[in-house]
PDB file of C-alpha atoms and ligand atoms in Angstrom:
ATOM      1  CA  MET A   2      -6.730  -9.669  36.760  1.00  0.00           C
ATOM      2  CA  LEU A   3      -7.474 -10.247  33.114  1.00  0.00           C
ATOM      3  CA  THR A   4      -9.365  -6.952  32.995  1.00  0.00           C
ATOM      4  CA  LYS A   5      -6.479  -5.120  34.620  1.00  0.00           C
ATOM      5  CA  LEU A   6      -3.963  -6.588  32.176  1.00  0.00           C
ATOM      6  CA  THR A   7      -6.176  -5.720  29.230  1.00  0.00           C
ATOM      7  CA  THR A   8      -6.574  -2.186  30.464  1.00  0.00           C
ATOM      8  CA  LEU A   9      -2.827  -1.807  30.869  1.00  0.00           C
ATOM      9  CA  ALA A  10      -2.205  -3.185  27.423  1.00  0.00           C
ATOM     10  CA  LEU A  11      -4.777  -0.793  25.916  1.00  0.00           C
ATOM     11  CA  ALA A  12      -3.267   2.174  27.729  1.00  0.00           C
ATOM     12  CA  ALA A  13       0.219   1.209  26.457  1.00  0.00           C
ATOM     13  CA  SER A  14      -0.994   0.935  22.879  1.00  0.00           C
ATOM     14  CA  VAL A  15      -2.701   4.323  23.070  1.00  0.00           C
ATOM     15  CA  LEU A  16       0.455   5.914  24.452  1.00  0.00           C
ATOM     16  CA  ALA A  17       2.542   4.340  21.727  1.00  0.00           C
ATOM     17  CA  ALA A  18       0.283   5.531  18.898  1.00  0.00           C
ATOM     18  CA  PRO A  19       2.037   7.836  16.436  1.00  0.00           C
ATOM     19  CA  ALA A  20       0.900  11.440  16.272  1.00  0.00           C
ATOM     20  CA  THR A  21      -0.814  11.501  12.899  1.00  0.00           C
ATOM     21  CA  GLU A  22      -4.200  12.644  11.629  1.00  0.00           C
ATOM     22  CA  VAL A  23      -5.262   9.061  11.100  1.00  0.00           C
ATOM     23  CA  VAL A  24      -4.996   6.543  13.964  1.00  0.00           C
ATOM     24  CA  PRO A  25      -4.238   3.308  12.146  1.00  0.00           C
ATOM     25  CA  ARG A  26      -5.747  -0.039  12.998  1.00  0.00           C
ATOM     26  CA  ALA A  27      -4.056  -3.172  11.783  1.00  0.00           C
ATOM     27  CA  SER A  28      -5.282  -6.626  11.101  1.00  0.00           C
ATOM     28  CA  ASN A  29      -3.196  -9.718  10.589  1.00  0.00           C
ATOM     29  CA  ALA A  30      -6.009 -11.632   8.847  1.00  0.00           C
ATOM     30  CA  LYS A  31      -5.333 -12.808   5.302  1.00  0.00           C
ATOM     31  CA  VAL A  32      -7.822 -11.308   2.854  1.00  0.00           C
ATOM     32  CA  CYS A  33      -8.466 -13.144  -0.406  1.00  0.00           C
ATOM     33  CA  ASP A  34      -9.791 -11.292  -3.471  1.00  0.00           C
ATOM     34  CA  ASP A  35     -12.572 -13.064  -5.296  1.00  0.00           C
ATOM     35  CA  ALA A  36     -11.521 -11.801  -8.715  1.00  0.00           C
ATOM     36  CA  SER A  37      -7.732 -12.112  -8.637  1.00  0.00           C
ATOM     37  CA  LYS A  38      -7.701 -15.068  -6.189  1.00  0.00           C
ATOM     38  CA  LEU A  39      -4.677 -13.544  -4.494  1.00  0.00           C
ATOM     39  CA  CYS A  40      -4.536 -13.576  -0.717  1.00  0.00           C
ATOM     40  CA  TYR A  41      -2.936 -10.656   1.098  1.00  0.00           C
ATOM     41  CA  ALA A  42      -1.950  -9.470   4.561  1.00  0.00           C
ATOM     42  CA  GLU A  43      -4.172  -6.438   5.176  1.00  0.00           C
ATOM     43  CA  TYR A  44      -3.734  -3.127   6.978  1.00  0.00           C
ATOM     44  CA  VAL A  45      -6.747  -0.890   7.267  1.00  0.00           C
ATOM     45  CA  ALA A  46      -6.399   2.801   8.104  1.00  0.00           C
ATOM     46  CA  SER A  47      -9.121   4.511  10.118  1.00  0.00           C
ATOM     47  CA  ASN A  48     -10.419   6.269   7.012  1.00  0.00           C
ATOM     48  CA  SER A  49     -11.240   2.743   5.732  1.00  0.00           C
ATOM     49  CA  VAL A  50      -8.534   2.578   3.064  1.00  0.00           C
ATOM     50  CA  SER A  51      -7.129  -0.979   2.922  1.00  0.00           C
ATOM     51  CA  TYR A  52      -3.526  -1.610   1.966  1.00  0.00           C
ATOM     52  CA  ARG A  53      -3.062  -5.277   1.112  1.00  0.00           C
ATOM     53  CA  ILE A  54       0.317  -6.904   0.411  1.00  0.00           C
ATOM     54  CA  ALA A  55       1.455 -10.310  -0.778  1.00  0.00           C
ATOM     55  CA  ILE A  56       5.015 -11.492  -1.465  1.00  0.00           C
ATOM     56  CA  PRO A  57       6.444 -14.823  -2.683  1.00  0.00           C
ATOM     57  CA  ASP A  58       6.959 -17.362   0.122  1.00  0.00           C
ATOM     58  CA  THR A  59      10.362 -18.014  -1.480  1.00  0.00           C
ATOM     59  CA  ALA A  60      11.528 -14.400  -1.158  1.00  0.00           C
ATOM     60  CA  THR A  61      14.886 -13.697   0.497  1.00  0.00           C
ATOM     61  CA  THR A  62      17.028 -10.618   0.978  1.00  0.00           C
ATOM     62  CA  ALA A  63      19.526 -12.042  -1.506  1.00  0.00           C
ATOM     63  CA  ALA A  64      17.507 -10.773  -4.480  1.00  0.00           C
ATOM     64  CA  PRO A  65      14.718  -8.268  -5.236  1.00  0.00           C
ATOM     65  CA  TYR A  66      11.267  -9.858  -5.304  1.00  0.00           C
ATOM     66  CA  ASP A  67       7.913  -8.754  -6.756  1.00  0.00           C
ATOM     67  CA  ILE A  68       5.233  -7.445  -4.443  1.00  0.00           C
ATOM     68  CA  ALA A  69       1.479  -7.735  -5.057  1.00  0.00           C
ATOM     69  CA  LEU A  70      -0.310  -4.663  -3.694  1.00  0.00           C
ATOM     70  CA  SER A  71      -3.992  -4.028  -3.544  1.00  0.00           C
ATOM     71  CA  ILE A  72      -5.396  -0.676  -2.411  1.00  0.00           C
ATOM     72  CA  VAL A  73      -9.119  -0.681  -1.705  1.00  0.00           C
ATOM     73  CA  ALA A  74     -10.554   2.739  -1.012  1.00  0.00           C
ATOM     74  CA  PRO A  75     -14.006   4.313  -0.572  1.00  0.00           C
ATOM     75  CA  LYS A  76     -14.896   6.449  -3.554  1.00  0.00           C
ATOM     76  CA  ALA A  77     -14.523   9.623  -1.475  1.00  0.00           C
ATOM     77  CA  ILE A  78     -10.763   8.997  -1.404  1.00  0.00           C
ATOM     78  CA  GLY A  79      -9.108  10.912  -4.260  1.00  0.00           C
ATOM     79  CA  TRP A  80      -5.735   9.136  -4.142  1.00  0.00           C
ATOM     80  CA  ALA A  81      -3.995   6.762  -1.776  1.00  0.00           C
ATOM     81  CA  GLY A  82      -0.449   5.436  -1.674  1.00  0.00           C
ATOM     82  CA  ILE A  83       2.254   3.501   0.111  1.00  0.00           C
ATOM     83  CA  ALA A  84       5.821   4.584   0.987  1.00  0.00           C
ATOM     84  CA  TRP A  85       7.815   1.359   1.002  1.00  0.00           C
ATOM     85  CA  GLY A  86      10.525   2.781   3.222  1.00  0.00           C
ATOM     86  CA  GLY A  87       8.099   4.069   5.853  1.00  0.00           C
ATOM     87  CA  ALA A  88       8.616   7.787   5.145  1.00  0.00           C
ATOM     88  CA  MET A  89       7.726  10.163   2.336  1.00  0.00           C
ATOM     89  CA  ALA A  90      11.260  10.881   1.095  1.00  0.00           C
ATOM     90  CA  ASN A  91      13.846   8.726  -0.695  1.00  0.00           C
ATOM     91  CA  ASN A  92      12.001   5.484  -1.272  1.00  0.00           C
ATOM     92  CA  PRO A  93       9.544   4.121  -3.850  1.00  0.00           C
ATOM     93  CA  LEU A  94       5.993   5.515  -3.574  1.00  0.00           C
ATOM     94  CA  THR A  95       3.090   3.588  -5.123  1.00  0.00           C
ATOM     95  CA  LEU A  96      -0.004   5.728  -5.678  1.00  0.00           C
ATOM     96  CA  GLY A  97      -3.418   4.718  -6.904  1.00  0.00           C
ATOM     97  CA  TRP A  98      -6.653   6.458  -7.815  1.00  0.00           C
ATOM     98  CA  SER A  99      -9.914   5.842  -9.556  1.00  0.00           C
ATOM     99  CA  ASN A 100     -10.307   6.326 -13.273  1.00  0.00           C
ATOM    100  CA  ALA A 101     -13.616   5.572 -15.018  1.00  0.00           C
ATOM    101  CA  ALA A 102     -14.468   1.901 -14.309  1.00  0.00           C
ATOM    102  CA  THR A 103     -10.930   0.966 -13.271  1.00  0.00           C
ATOM    103  CA  ALA A 104      -7.929   2.397 -11.359  1.00  0.00           C
ATOM    104  CA  VAL A 105      -4.566   3.883 -12.236  1.00  0.00           C
ATOM    105  CA  VAL A 106      -1.122   3.272 -10.723  1.00  0.00           C
ATOM    106  CA  SER A 107       1.463   6.019 -10.496  1.00  0.00           C
ATOM    107  CA  SER A 108       5.105   5.307  -9.640  1.00  0.00           C
ATOM    108  CA  ARG A 109       6.657   8.248  -7.722  1.00  0.00           C
ATOM    109  CA  HIS A 110       9.567   9.372  -5.675  1.00  0.00           C
ATOM    110  CA  SER A 111      10.431  12.434  -3.651  1.00  0.00           C
ATOM    111  CA  THR A 112      13.557  13.737  -2.017  1.00  0.00           C
ATOM    112  CA  GLY A 113      11.531  15.816   0.505  1.00  0.00           C
ATOM    113  CA  HIS A 114       8.107  16.992   1.437  1.00  0.00           C
ATOM    114  CA  THR A 115       7.252  18.226  -2.075  1.00  0.00           C
ATOM    115  CA  MET A 116       5.160  16.874  -4.985  1.00  0.00           C
ATOM    116  CA  PRO A 117       6.719  13.434  -5.788  1.00  0.00           C
ATOM    117  CA  VAL A 118       8.011  13.034  -9.352  1.00  0.00           C
ATOM    118  CA  ALA A 119       7.878   9.994 -11.631  1.00  0.00           C
ATOM    119  CA  TYR A 120      10.045   7.059 -10.507  1.00  0.00           C
ATOM    120  CA  ASP A 121      11.417   4.597 -13.048  1.00  0.00           C
ATOM    121  CA  GLY A 122      13.099   2.356 -10.494  1.00  0.00           C
ATOM    122  CA  ALA A 123       9.813   0.501 -10.130  1.00  0.00           C
ATOM    123  CA  SER A 124       7.564  -0.971 -12.828  1.00  0.00           C
ATOM    124  CA  TYR A 125       4.028  -2.181 -12.471  1.00  0.00           C
ATOM    125  CA  THR A 126       1.550  -4.585 -14.006  1.00  0.00           C
ATOM    126  CA  VAL A 127      -2.030  -3.546 -13.337  1.00  0.00           C
ATOM    127  CA  LEU A 128      -4.263  -6.565 -12.783  1.00  0.00           C
ATOM    128  CA  PRO A 129      -7.653  -6.819 -14.554  1.00  0.00           C
ATOM    129  CA  SER A 130      -9.231  -7.190 -11.054  1.00  0.00           C
ATOM    130  CA  SER A 131      -8.680  -3.449 -10.593  1.00  0.00           C
ATOM    131  CA  LYS A 132     -11.991  -1.593 -10.667  1.00  0.00           C
ATOM    132  CA  THR A 133     -14.206   1.305  -9.665  1.00  0.00           C
ATOM    133  CA  ASN A 134     -17.766   0.506  -8.662  1.00  0.00           C
ATOM    134  CA  ALA A 135     -20.543   2.433  -6.944  1.00  0.00           C
ATOM    135  CA  THR A 136     -18.870   2.617  -3.593  1.00  0.00           C
ATOM    136  CA  HIS A 137     -15.149   1.856  -3.963  1.00  0.00           C
ATOM    137  CA  TRP A 138     -12.139   1.870  -6.199  1.00  0.00           C
ATOM    138  CA  GLN A 139      -9.585  -0.911  -6.088  1.00  0.00           C
ATOM    139  CA  LEU A 140      -6.078  -0.940  -7.577  1.00  0.00           C
ATOM    140  CA  ASP A 141      -4.378  -4.340  -7.872  1.00  0.00           C
ATOM    141  CA  VAL A 142      -0.748  -4.272  -9.101  1.00  0.00           C
ATOM    142  CA  ILE A 143       2.368  -6.348  -9.207  1.00  0.00           C
ATOM    143  CA  CYS A 144       5.346  -4.155  -8.476  1.00  0.00           C
ATOM    144  CA  THR A 145       8.882  -4.922  -9.617  1.00  0.00           C
ATOM    145  CA  GLY A 146      11.205  -2.602  -7.800  1.00  0.00           C
ATOM    146  CA  CYS A 147       9.255  -1.901  -4.600  1.00  0.00           C
ATOM    147  CA  SER A 148      11.236  -4.390  -2.492  1.00  0.00           C
ATOM    148  CA  THR A 149      14.651  -2.824  -3.260  1.00  0.00           C
ATOM    149  CA  TRP A 150      16.009   0.730  -3.410  1.00  0.00           C
ATOM    150  CA  SER A 151      19.316   2.449  -2.557  1.00  0.00           C
ATOM    151  CA  GLY A 152      21.016  -0.926  -2.283  1.00  0.00           C
ATOM    152  CA  LYS A 153      18.746  -2.284   0.445  1.00  0.00           C
ATOM    153  CA  THR A 154      16.102  -5.061   0.181  1.00  0.00           C
ATOM    154  CA  LEU A 155      13.045  -5.296   2.426  1.00  0.00           C
ATOM    155  CA  ASP A 156      13.556  -8.359   4.649  1.00  0.00           C
ATOM    156  CA  PRO A 157      10.695 -10.755   3.790  1.00  0.00           C
ATOM    157  CA  GLY A 158      11.046 -12.556   7.078  1.00  0.00           C
ATOM    158  CA  ALA A 159      10.763  -9.483   9.296  1.00  0.00           C
ATOM    159  CA  ALA A 160       8.581  -6.520  10.155  1.00  0.00           C
ATOM    160  CA  ALA A 161       8.813  -3.702   7.628  1.00  0.00           C
ATOM    161  CA  SER A 162       8.224  -0.110   8.528  1.00  0.00           C
ATOM    162  CA  LEU A 163       5.711   1.137   5.958  1.00  0.00           C
ATOM    163  CA  ALA A 164       3.775   4.380   5.588  1.00  0.00           C
ATOM    164  CA  PHE A 165       0.556   5.381   3.820  1.00  0.00           C
ATOM    165  CA  ALA A 166      -0.921   8.659   2.683  1.00  0.00           C
ATOM    166  CA  SER A 167      -4.220   9.602   1.091  1.00  0.00           C
ATOM    167  CA  ALA A 168      -6.190  12.694   0.037  1.00  0.00           C
ATOM    168  CA  ALA A 169      -9.836  13.551  -0.389  1.00  0.00           C
ATOM    169  CA  THR A 170      -9.143  15.375  -3.637  1.00  0.00           C
ATOM    170  CA  ALA A 171      -8.560  13.372  -6.829  1.00  0.00           C
ATOM    171  CA  PRO A 172      -5.607  14.107  -9.129  1.00  0.00           C
ATOM    172  CA  ALA A 173      -6.164  16.832 -11.733  1.00  0.00           C
ATOM    173  CA  ASP A 174      -6.175  14.382 -14.672  1.00  0.00           C
ATOM    174  CA  PRO A 175      -7.087  10.922 -13.399  1.00  0.00           C
ATOM    175  CA  SER A 176      -6.543   9.179 -16.753  1.00  0.00           C
ATOM    176  CA  ASN A 177      -2.847  10.236 -16.667  1.00  0.00           C
ATOM    177  CA  ASN A 178      -0.477   8.492 -14.262  1.00  0.00           C
ATOM    178  CA  ALA A 179       1.849  11.540 -14.407  1.00  0.00           C
ATOM    179  CA  SER A 180      -0.986  13.795 -13.234  1.00  0.00           C
ATOM    180  CA  LYS A 181      -0.423  16.448 -10.596  1.00  0.00           C
ATOM    181  CA  PHE A 182      -2.166  15.892  -7.267  1.00  0.00           C
ATOM    182  CA  GLY A 183      -2.517  17.721  -4.003  1.00  0.00           C
ATOM    183  CA  ILE A 184      -1.153  17.039  -0.522  1.00  0.00           C
ATOM    184  CA  HIS A 185      -2.589  14.233   1.701  1.00  0.00           C
ATOM    185  CA  ASN A 186      -5.117  14.897   4.427  1.00  0.00           C
ATOM    186  CA  ALA A 187      -4.358  11.515   6.056  1.00  0.00           C
ATOM    187  CA  LYS A 188      -1.119   9.726   6.628  1.00  0.00           C
ATOM    188  CA  GLY A 189       0.418   7.263   9.014  1.00  0.00           C
ATOM    189  CA  LYS A 190       2.977   4.550   9.591  1.00  0.00           C
ATOM    190  CA  TRP A 191       2.677   0.946  10.544  1.00  0.00           C
ATOM    191  CA  SER A 192       4.824  -2.089  11.074  1.00  0.00           C
ATOM    192  CA  GLN A 193       3.935  -4.848   8.612  1.00  0.00           C
ATOM    193  CA  ASP A 194       5.105  -8.357   9.359  1.00  0.00           C
ATOM    194  CA  LEU A 195       6.163  -9.380   5.859  1.00  0.00           C
ATOM    195  CA  SER A 196       6.286 -13.078   6.747  1.00  0.00           C
ATOM    196  CA  ALA A 197       2.480 -12.769   7.233  1.00  0.00           C
ATOM    197  CA  ALA A 198       2.294 -11.567   3.590  1.00  0.00           C
ATOM    198  CA  LYS A 199       3.926 -14.661   2.130  1.00  0.00           C
ATOM    199  CA  LEU A 200       1.886 -16.365  -0.494  1.00  0.00           C
ATOM    200  CA  THR A 201       2.572 -19.953  -1.534  1.00  0.00           C
ATOM    201  CA  GLY A 202       2.621 -20.425  -5.325  1.00  0.00           C
ATOM    202  CA  PHE A 203       2.984 -16.633  -5.811  1.00  0.00           C
ATOM    203  CA  ALA A 204       4.339 -16.731  -9.443  1.00  0.00           C
ATOM    204  CA  THR A 205       1.636 -19.165 -10.693  1.00  0.00           C
ATOM    205  CA  LEU A 206      -1.189 -17.278  -8.915  1.00  0.00           C
ATOM    206  CA  VAL A 207       0.118 -13.932 -10.222  1.00  0.00           C
ATOM    207  CA  ALA A 208       0.400 -15.259 -13.784  1.00  0.00           C
ATOM    208  CA  ALA A 209      -3.265 -16.374 -13.669  1.00  0.00           C
ATOM    209  CA  ALA A 210      -4.350 -13.061 -12.088  1.00  0.00           C
ATOM    210  CA  GLU A 211      -2.545 -11.076 -14.831  1.00  0.00           C
ATOM    211  CA  LYS A 212      -4.399 -13.019 -17.521  1.00  0.00           C
ATOM    212  CA  GLY A 213      -7.647 -12.553 -15.726  1.00  0.00           C
ATOM    213  CA  SER A 214      -8.042 -16.323 -15.683  1.00  0.00           C
ATOM    214  CA  ALA A 215      -7.762 -16.675 -11.929  1.00  0.00           C
TER     215      ALA A 215
HETATM  216  C1  LIG B  17       1.637  16.914  -3.586  1.00  0.00           C
HETATM  217  C2  LIG B  17       2.183  15.882  -2.974  1.00  0.00           C
HETATM  218  C3  LIG B  17       2.672  15.954  -1.535  1.00  0.00           C
HETATM  219  C4  LIG B  17       3.033  17.004  -0.766  1.00  0.00           C
HETATM  220  C5  LIG B  17       3.031  18.483  -1.131  1.00  0.00           C
HETATM  221  C6  LIG B  17       3.447  16.470   0.550  1.00  0.00           C
HETATM  222  C7  LIG B  17       3.912  17.229   1.610  1.00  0.00           C
HETATM  223  C8  LIG B  17       4.191  16.761   2.855  1.00  0.00           C
HETATM  224  C9  LIG B  17       4.562  17.566   3.983  1.00  0.00           C
HETATM  225  C10 LIG B  17       4.675  19.111   3.943  1.00  0.00           C
HETATM  226  C11 LIG B  17       4.785  16.709   5.023  1.00  0.00           C
HETATM  227  C12 LIG B  17       5.223  17.120   6.407  1.00  0.00           C
HETATM  228  C13 LIG B  17       4.177  17.891   7.113  1.00  0.00           C
HETATM  229  C14 LIG B  17       3.039  17.040   7.545  1.00  0.00           C
HETATM  230  O1  LIG B  17       3.302  16.195   8.438  1.00  0.00           O
HETATM  231  O2  LIG B  17       1.961  17.137   6.988  1.00  0.00           O
HETATM  232  C15 LIG B  17       4.533  15.368   4.563  1.00  0.00           C
HETATM  233  C16 LIG B  17       4.624  14.258   5.380  1.00  0.00           C
HETATM  234  C17 LIG B  17       4.427  12.963   4.912  1.00  0.00           C
HETATM  235  N1  LIG B  17       4.083  12.586   3.611  1.00  0.00           N
HETATM  236 FE1  LIG B  17       3.729  13.829   2.056  1.00  0.00          FE
HETATM  237  N2  LIG B  17       3.318  15.123   0.523  1.00  0.00           N
HETATM  238  C18 LIG B  17       2.869  14.742  -0.745  1.00  0.00           C
HETATM  239  C19 LIG B  17       2.660  13.443  -1.177  1.00  0.00           C
HETATM  240  C20 LIG B  17       2.903  12.321  -0.477  1.00  0.00           C
HETATM  241  C21 LIG B  17       2.779  10.955  -0.962  1.00  0.00           C
HETATM  242  C22 LIG B  17       2.398  10.595  -2.408  1.00  0.00           C
HETATM  243  C23 LIG B  17       3.060  10.087   0.055  1.00  0.00           C
HETATM  244  C24 LIG B  17       3.076   8.596   0.128  1.00  0.00           C
HETATM  245  C25 LIG B  17       2.549   7.795  -0.758  1.00  0.00           C
HETATM  246  C26 LIG B  17       3.388  10.922   1.189  1.00  0.00           C
HETATM  247  C27 LIG B  17       3.723  10.430   2.489  1.00  0.00           C
HETATM  248  C28 LIG B  17       4.011  11.233   3.597  1.00  0.00           C
HETATM  249  C29 LIG B  17       4.299  10.684   4.892  1.00  0.00           C
HETATM  250  C30 LIG B  17       4.326   9.191   5.245  1.00  0.00           C
HETATM  251  C31 LIG B  17       4.576  11.782   5.723  1.00  0.00           C
HETATM  252  C32 LIG B  17       4.923  11.712   7.194  1.00  0.00           C
HETATM  253  C33 LIG B  17       6.333  12.230   7.471  1.00  0.00           C
HETATM  254  C34 LIG B  17       7.366  11.568   6.605  1.00  0.00           C
HETATM  255  O3  LIG B  17       7.348  10.323   6.509  1.00  0.00           O
HETATM  256  O4  LIG B  17       8.184  12.233   5.999  1.00  0.00           O
HETATM  257  N3  LIG B  17       3.277  12.248   0.864  1.00  0.00           N
HETATM  258  N4  LIG B  17       4.141  15.423   3.246  1.00  0.00           N
END
């Protein structure tokens, strides 16, 4: 009986999978970073790029709130990013890529399926825990402006529809956050339970992580 139910559940989840190049797999486990000491809800795409999110446990829809985002990618990934509204167009896009021993954040926005331009509706603090090592690059940022756009605020108590995209080719000028870059070769959408991303003591932990004293 158990086997039958499991088979049915598996079949249903396969049928419900979105038609994208990358079949996403999600995990609800909290992942804590040794360097920043921040703990995130994690989503891992099948090309092994992790998108980790933490929000204040005090967040409400009444006011914008900061979001801690960590993107951890194998070095073969040229750039990777999140679309906070779950689609490419008309919402804040947060991109990251490797640069020397660290990583760069680029704030973008697009009104369609064309090269996203710079977006000043969001601002970022890059944490010193960002790095590039022999196998991976990791971008850790605090975003102000990713939880709100066009008059709507992501509900911190509910599931958010998010999207990711990544490319094998790195941006033309990795040291420049306004660099041009090419189209993704992987993309997908997932539903992220934001209540699972709530972090107690967010402001204090973030302040320590920003100083590198975590
Ligand atoms: C040079 C930059 C980019 C170009 C030329 C581009 C182009 C396109 C095109 C033509 C599509 C529709 C066809 C397809 O499904 O492949 C698409 C879909 C999509 N793109 Fe991009 N893209 C770029 C950057 C980005 C970035 C930076 C993100 C997110 C961080 C992103 C997220 C998505 C997503 C989630 C979709 C799925 C459909 C949708 O949500 O609209 N793209 N893109």
